[in-house]
Amino acid sequence: VIYYSTYGHVARMASSICAGIQRAGCDYRVFQVAETLPEEVLVKMHAPPKDRSVPLIRAEQLVEADGFLFGMPTRSGSVPTQMKNLFDACGNHWHSDALIGKPVTIDVL
């Protein structure tokens, strides 16, 4: 479960999804993507602090997973820059076919 959440809504959704995965008896790990906005901008946006207990994902870690669930808000109908940065860092995975056969779902809030 990999998510980006500015105001905590997507983080709560990811937490609920993790609870469901656990009830189903499956293993999972949860990560958040790195923030790209400066702290002073986040303060002006009244964004709460990030949950530091949830580790940040690095693109090279994606090959370790059997599948992915991405959670994110939309930004004018598009993917937030923070999530796009993660996807853009996956060029080597696409070239080496390292992620073929790994199911993906995307939950958008």
CSV table of C-alpha atoms in Angstrom, one decimal:
chain,number,residue,atom,x,y,z
A,1,VAL,CA,0.0,0.0,0.0
A,2,ILE,CA,1.6,3.2,-1.2
A,3,TYR,CA,-0.1,6.5,-0.7
A,4,TYR,CA,0.3,10.3,-0.8
A,5,SER,CA,-1.9,12.4,1.5
A,6,THR,CA,-1.7,16.1,2.1
A,7,TYR,CA,-4.5,16.5,4.6
A,8,GLY,CA,-4.8,13.0,6.0
A,9,HIS,CA,-7.8,11.8,4.1
A,10,VAL,CA,-5.9,9.3,1.8
A,11,ALA,CA,-3.8,8.2,4.8
A,12,ARG,CA,-7.0,7.2,6.6
A,13,MET,CA,-8.3,5.4,3.5
A,14,ALA,CA,-4.9,3.5,3.3
A,15,SER,CA,-5.3,2.6,7.0
A,16,SER,CA,-8.7,1.1,6.4
A,17,ILE,CA,-7.5,-0.8,3.3
A,18,CYS,CA,-4.6,-2.2,5.4
A,19,ALA,CA,-7.1,-3.4,8.0
A,20,GLY,CA,-9.1,-5.2,5.3
A,21,ILE,CA,-6.0,-6.8,3.9
A,22,GLN,CA,-5.0,-8.0,7.4
A,23,ARG,CA,-8.5,-9.4,8.0
A,24,ALA,CA,-8.2,-11.3,4.7
A,25,GLY,CA,-5.1,-12.9,6.1
A,26,CYS,CA,-2.7,-11.4,3.6
A,27,ASP,CA,0.7,-9.7,4.3
A,28,TYR,CA,1.2,-6.1,3.4
A,29,ARG,CA,3.5,-3.2,3.9
A,30,VAL,CA,2.5,0.4,3.9
A,31,PHE,CA,4.5,3.4,2.6
A,32,GLN,CA,4.0,7.0,1.8
A,33,VAL,CA,5.7,8.9,-1.0
A,34,ALA,CA,8.0,11.8,-0.3
A,35,GLU,CA,6.6,15.3,0.0
A,36,THR,CA,7.8,17.8,-2.5
A,37,LEU,CA,6.3,20.9,-1.1
A,38,PRO,CA,8.4,23.1,1.2
A,39,GLU,CA,7.4,23.1,4.8
A,40,GLU,CA,6.4,26.8,4.7
A,41,VAL,CA,4.0,26.1,1.9
A,42,LEU,CA,2.4,23.2,3.8
A,43,VAL,CA,2.0,25.5,6.8
A,44,LYS,CA,0.2,28.1,4.7
A,45,MET,CA,-2.0,25.3,3.3
A,46,HIS,CA,-2.9,24.3,6.9
A,47,ALA,CA,-1.7,20.7,6.1
A,48,PRO,CA,-1.2,18.6,9.2
A,49,PRO,CA,2.2,17.0,9.8
A,50,LYS,CA,2.9,13.7,8.0
A,51,ASP,CA,2.8,10.5,10.0
A,52,ARG,CA,6.6,9.8,10.5
A,53,SER,CA,5.9,6.2,11.5
A,54,VAL,CA,5.0,5.4,7.9
A,55,PRO,CA,8.2,5.0,5.9
A,56,LEU,CA,8.9,6.7,2.6
A,57,ILE,CA,9.0,4.4,-0.4
A,58,ARG,CA,11.9,4.4,-2.8
A,59,ALA,CA,11.5,3.3,-6.4
A,60,GLU,CA,14.0,0.5,-6.1
A,61,GLN,CA,11.8,-1.1,-3.3
A,62,LEU,CA,9.0,-1.7,-5.8
A,63,VAL,CA,10.5,-4.9,-7.2
A,64,GLU,CA,10.2,-6.5,-3.7
A,65,ALA,CA,6.4,-6.4,-3.8
A,66,ASP,CA,4.0,-9.0,-5.2
A,67,GLY,CA,1.5,-6.2,-6.1
A,68,PHE,CA,0.6,-2.6,-5.4
A,69,LEU,CA,-2.3,-0.5,-4.2
A,70,PHE,CA,-1.7,3.2,-4.8
A,71,GLY,CA,-3.8,5.8,-2.9
A,72,MET,CA,-3.8,9.4,-3.9
A,73,PRO,CA,-5.9,12.5,-4.2
A,74,THR,CA,-6.4,14.2,-7.6
A,75,ARG,CA,-4.9,17.5,-8.5
A,76,SER,CA,-7.1,19.1,-11.1
A,77,GLY,CA,-8.0,15.6,-12.4
A,78,SER,CA,-4.4,14.5,-12.5
A,79,VAL,CA,-1.9,12.5,-10.4
A,80,PRO,CA,-0.2,14.6,-7.7
A,81,THR,CA,3.4,15.6,-8.4
A,82,GLN,CA,4.6,13.6,-5.4
A,83,MET,CA,3.2,10.4,-6.8
A,84,LYS,CA,4.3,11.2,-10.3
A,85,ASN,CA,7.9,11.6,-9.0
A,86,LEU,CA,7.8,8.0,-7.8
A,87,PHE,CA,6.4,6.8,-11.1
A,88,ASP,CA,9.0,8.8,-13.0
A,89,ALA,CA,11.8,7.2,-10.9
A,90,CYS,CA,10.8,3.7,-12.2
A,91,GLY,CA,12.3,4.0,-15.7
A,92,ASN,CA,14.8,1.2,-15.0
A,93,HIS,CA,11.9,-1.1,-13.9
A,94,TRP,CA,10.0,-0.5,-17.1
A,95,HIS,CA,13.1,-1.1,-19.2
A,96,SER,CA,14.0,-4.4,-17.4
A,97,ASP,CA,10.4,-5.6,-17.1
A,98,ALA,CA,10.9,-5.9,-13.4
A,99,LEU,CA,7.3,-5.1,-12.6
A,100,ILE,CA,5.6,-7.4,-15.1
A,101,GLY,CA,3.0,-9.7,-13.6
A,102,LYS,CA,2.5,-7.6,-10.5
A,103,PRO,CA,-1.1,-6.5,-10.1
A,104,VAL,CA,-1.9,-2.8,-9.4
A,105,THR,CA,-4.9,-1.0,-8.2
A,106,ILE,CA,-5.3,2.8,-7.7
A,107,ASP,CA,-7.7,4.3,-5.2
A,108,VAL,CA,-8.3,8.0,-5.8
A,109,LEU,CA,-10.0,10.2,-3.3
